[in-house]
Amino acid sequence: MKKLKLSLFLLLQCTLIACGGGSDTPPNEPPPPTGVTSPPPVAKADAVRLLQQATFGTRLEDIAQVESRGIEGWIDWQLNLPATTHLSYYSTVSMADDDTWSQHVNAWWMRSLTAQDQLRQRVAFALSQILVVGQSGVSSSGHKGVQSLSNYYDVLLNNSNGNYRDLIHAVTLNPVMGEYLSMLRNEKPNLEKNIRPDENYARELMQLFTIGLVELELNGQPKEDAQGNNIPTYNQEVIEGFAHVFTGWTWGNAERFKWWSEDRDLNGPMKAFDDYHAEGDKQVLNGVVIPGGQTPEQDLSQALDNIFNHPNVGPFIAKQLIQKLVTSNPSLGYVERIATVFNDNGNGIRGDLRAVVKAILMDREARDGETSNDKIFGKIKEPVLRLTALWRAFDAKAANGIYDFRWVANDFSQGPLQSPSVFNFFSPFYSPQGEFQDSDWVAPEMQIHSEGTMAKMTNHLHWRILSMNNYARVEPDPEDILINITREHDMANDLEAMLDHLDLLLMAGQMSAELRQETLDFINKYGEENFDVKASDAIGMIITSPEFAVQQ
Amino acid sequence: MSKVNRRDFLKLGASSIAGAGLLNVPQTAFANSNPPSDYKAIVNIFFLGGNDGFNMVVPRSDFEYNEYAASRQNLALSKAELLSISPATSGNAQYGLHPMFNEVQQLFADGNLGIMANVGNLIQPVTKDQLDNPNTPRPRQLFSHNDQQDQWRYGDPQSSKSGWGGRLMDYKIVDNSNALLTGMAIDGRSKWLGSQQNLDISISRNGFDRYNYVRPDTNWTQDRRSAFKALLDLQYSNPLDKAFADSQKRTMDLVEQVGGIINDLPDFNTPLPELRNRLAESLRMVARMIAIREQLGMTRQVFYVAMGGFDTHDDQNSRQPALLQQISQAMKYFYDVTVELGVADAVTSFTSSEFGRTLTSNGDGTDHAWGNHQLVMGGSVLGGDIYGTMPSLEIGGVDDYRSDGRIIPTTSVEQYAKPILDWFNMEPSQISTIIPNLGAFNANAINFMR
């Protein structure tokens, strides 16, 4: 902006004084069209870095979008796009009555791979690994069950550019979460029968979805008391207080509290029955007591306000979103800058996820890879994101028009809404033995890259690249998802040019000389021609390499 | 900026093998130098989520049963359905097992399984009165899953850098030809095996997947294989690249050097339980690793297996029986396989779980609590007995922490571990490093090993 104003000024001056030749500062930039400010230019490699952080994978046309809109313009454009919902997927496909198992995964592939609102989809995926529900926790199988999982995902997606307070309200009352963490049909105490309210949702809402276990500084570091100990955010009384708050709720179309039907509403918000709601005072956070005698809705609203306004929410959520999108070990300053935006978006609004996501991606640490506090920049890519990156880069499609790959977790140790527990596939605190632990670094995704899983992941990627491309599989079955490498095939008579292209598209121009040389040496062994295998093996080398596994 | 640094050598501690040259197989010569009689293995079977042990082992004598039934209400088992056991040294009270524990009942009766009563994470022995004083030390974040799991695995209130299985392993890697294989978890890394000198290896219960497209044994994969492996051997300057490359390399070594031996093993004669049982499948993998111990030159091994699903906040009465049936059948299966392999006396298995569950209910399920019963199994276990102290199950009674049925442990995890470490031939000085807080308790209160 500064540069632009200056050149306009010079241009004006020159016009006024009729500059001739010999000026020290020739106006070599053309004036922008009236009323339009062109974005600062973006190097292609920088565009790919952004796209790795903000989408499910880079296509050439995505690079062009970032170039034409600029970094900020692209982010704003993305965050303004309407959500391409997952529930709407089911109206576009026909599903056999008896073929419903994990269909929500197919919906996820379709949307994650093809939706234009890539950034919102990517944020939803991050949120689905913070506000976790698992497929195994849904009691209803069949079409309603899988669609309710997609509907839960849509709650995350619809709020991905909204407010975190609205998000936790919607998640709290979603019946899938209600079943998963057993708030649904949680009832008031009955001392005669030794029954007290279920503490499950109360505990995990605080521990995992909002504030965490210990009080945090704005920069995400745990606070310490005078003895150097961490300070717990809540105690058992507070858990019990919230457990009493979350009583009386069941399916939104229930006729009575103790009611069940095949037709129970698995999508709409739960509703409350006053008679099953605990009447008494409820101890919540920061010494606040919610007074007895209120309605379930009043209690819920005040309790969520109480949690939402806890100072931990900003740093707790900011850090995890940074870790999911940009870097596993953000500097304290980075976390603090994003938590500050969470606390106030600049217009006095707390919890504005649109502002938070934009700030995460616009931050100098994200853009420049700048680090401090002896941290390392970047992250191990989540396993499924390596596959989506492949599929988007090479326009993967099946003849039947769907992406039928529901058993993804078998090979990638991860799948949408398929976590084995509310603690997600990996912990944000996981630190591998050795250098990482010694340096107090984490590498969360490494937790699922083990000696029992890495061969599966590598085999699967090799298979997708080397066997499931449009040259290797000439008579595909309708459901075969094939990558299209015609473009690379046609480049393979000039291997240096092809590798330049793959370096940009897959590696944001960060490929090491060694990876490039090993790849060249290998595919050169195919001799003349053989452009198809040269292309596919070059892609295979890059995508299964340690360097591709890391996003920087 | 160079991503690859060819000049730097791996920066590793002098005694560390992490990331270094890994495997050393086959070691046929070791069959002679380490006779099988010297072999020992420990297996930690972890029930994730908090198993409700107070419905696993249940009082049968009138007074204690009535107290149990009054506390547990609609979660209580009927006295008639309990499987009877006759502990060798029990007091006046009688106990029974959950009706799905048929196989455990038999293991107990045969003297190959013992019950460790009411064990849990503790900083020091505590009574309810002492806990009323907020200054009395107690574990951090009581009732939180991951914190209590971690504390159980660390076995050290002061540190979170390594687990007690890992520290145990560090002493024993010198005995093994393949140090890296000293500790292994099945299907997921475990902090219990975390250590300063070794790695928390995790393998799949289904065995080792060959790297199909970079195989060593087919012509068409050789060029790709060379290139693929060359990338794993680069010295990456970025620790993330290096962590990934090291893990991939280690996996390849394991697959190609151990996987082949495992895949050549004939099936055990002992059949897997008829009902699908993931815990039994995990234990089968442990048994396979034990079966090839001589080829690998292993004399001491430490294994970790886990089973999920125990966080029964809902529908406990319908969910728990299936869980306990799996435990019972899997443990019997594993014991029988160790008999088949001739190592029943050399393998000791013990169960863990982050906490027990509330005696009170939340309607149809239970919440997170503290003390819990565990099982210890093997030919060297003094089975057929209950160890430790059975607590009062009265709501608001002497052992009820908060008067809602969260039972205070009467034995610490350290006291539970101590006899197993003794049996593993650990020296007292080593034990004080492995479980440093043992001194806060009576170290010799519990001994269930022969």
Short mmCIF file of C-alpha atoms in Angstrom, two decimals, chain A residues 7 9 15 21 63 71 88 91 94 122 201 209 216 234 281 292 359 365 372 390 392 438 474 495 531-532 536 541 548:
data_model
loop_
_atom_site.label_atom_id
_atom_site.label_comp_id
_atom_site.label_asym_id
_atom_site.label_seq_id
_atom_site.Cartn_x
_atom_site.Cartn_y
_atom_site.Cartn_z
CA SER A 7 4.20 5.99 -6.94
CA PHE A 9 2.18 10.69 -5.72
CA THR A 15 2.19 15.30 -14.44
CA GLY A 21 13.81 12.53 -19.09
CA ILE A 63 -2.12 -20.71 -7.23
CA ILE A 71 -2.87 -13.33 0.25
CA SER A 88 -26.37 -31.63 1.15
CA SER A 91 -29.23 -35.46 -2.04
CA SER A 94 -28.10 -42.68 -4.19
CA ARG A 122 -10.07 -27.04 6.39
CA TYR A 201 -19.77 -33.53 29.04
CA PHE A 209 -13.11 -27.89 23.99
CA LEU A 216 -2.73 -20.10 30.80
CA TYR A 234 -11.35 -26.07 37.88
CA ASP A 281 -27.47 -23.65 42.90
CA GLY A 292 -31.18 -22.36 41.61
CA ALA A 359 -4.91 -13.59 11.81
CA GLU A 365 5.27 -16.34 11.54
CA SER A 372 11.63 -17.47 18.08
CA LEU A 390 -2.17 -35.75 -3.95
CA ARG A 392 -6.26 -32.28 -5.51
CA ASP A 438 14.94 -32.61 25.28
CA VAL A 474 -6.41 -48.20 -18.53
CA LEU A 495 12.64 -33.68 -16.67
CA PHE A 531 7.00 -40.63 -19.86
CA ASP A 532 4.10 -42.11 -17.91
CA SER A 536 4.24 -41.22 -11.79
CA MET A 541 9.25 -40.20 -4.84
CA PHE A 548 6.79 -33.88 1.65
#
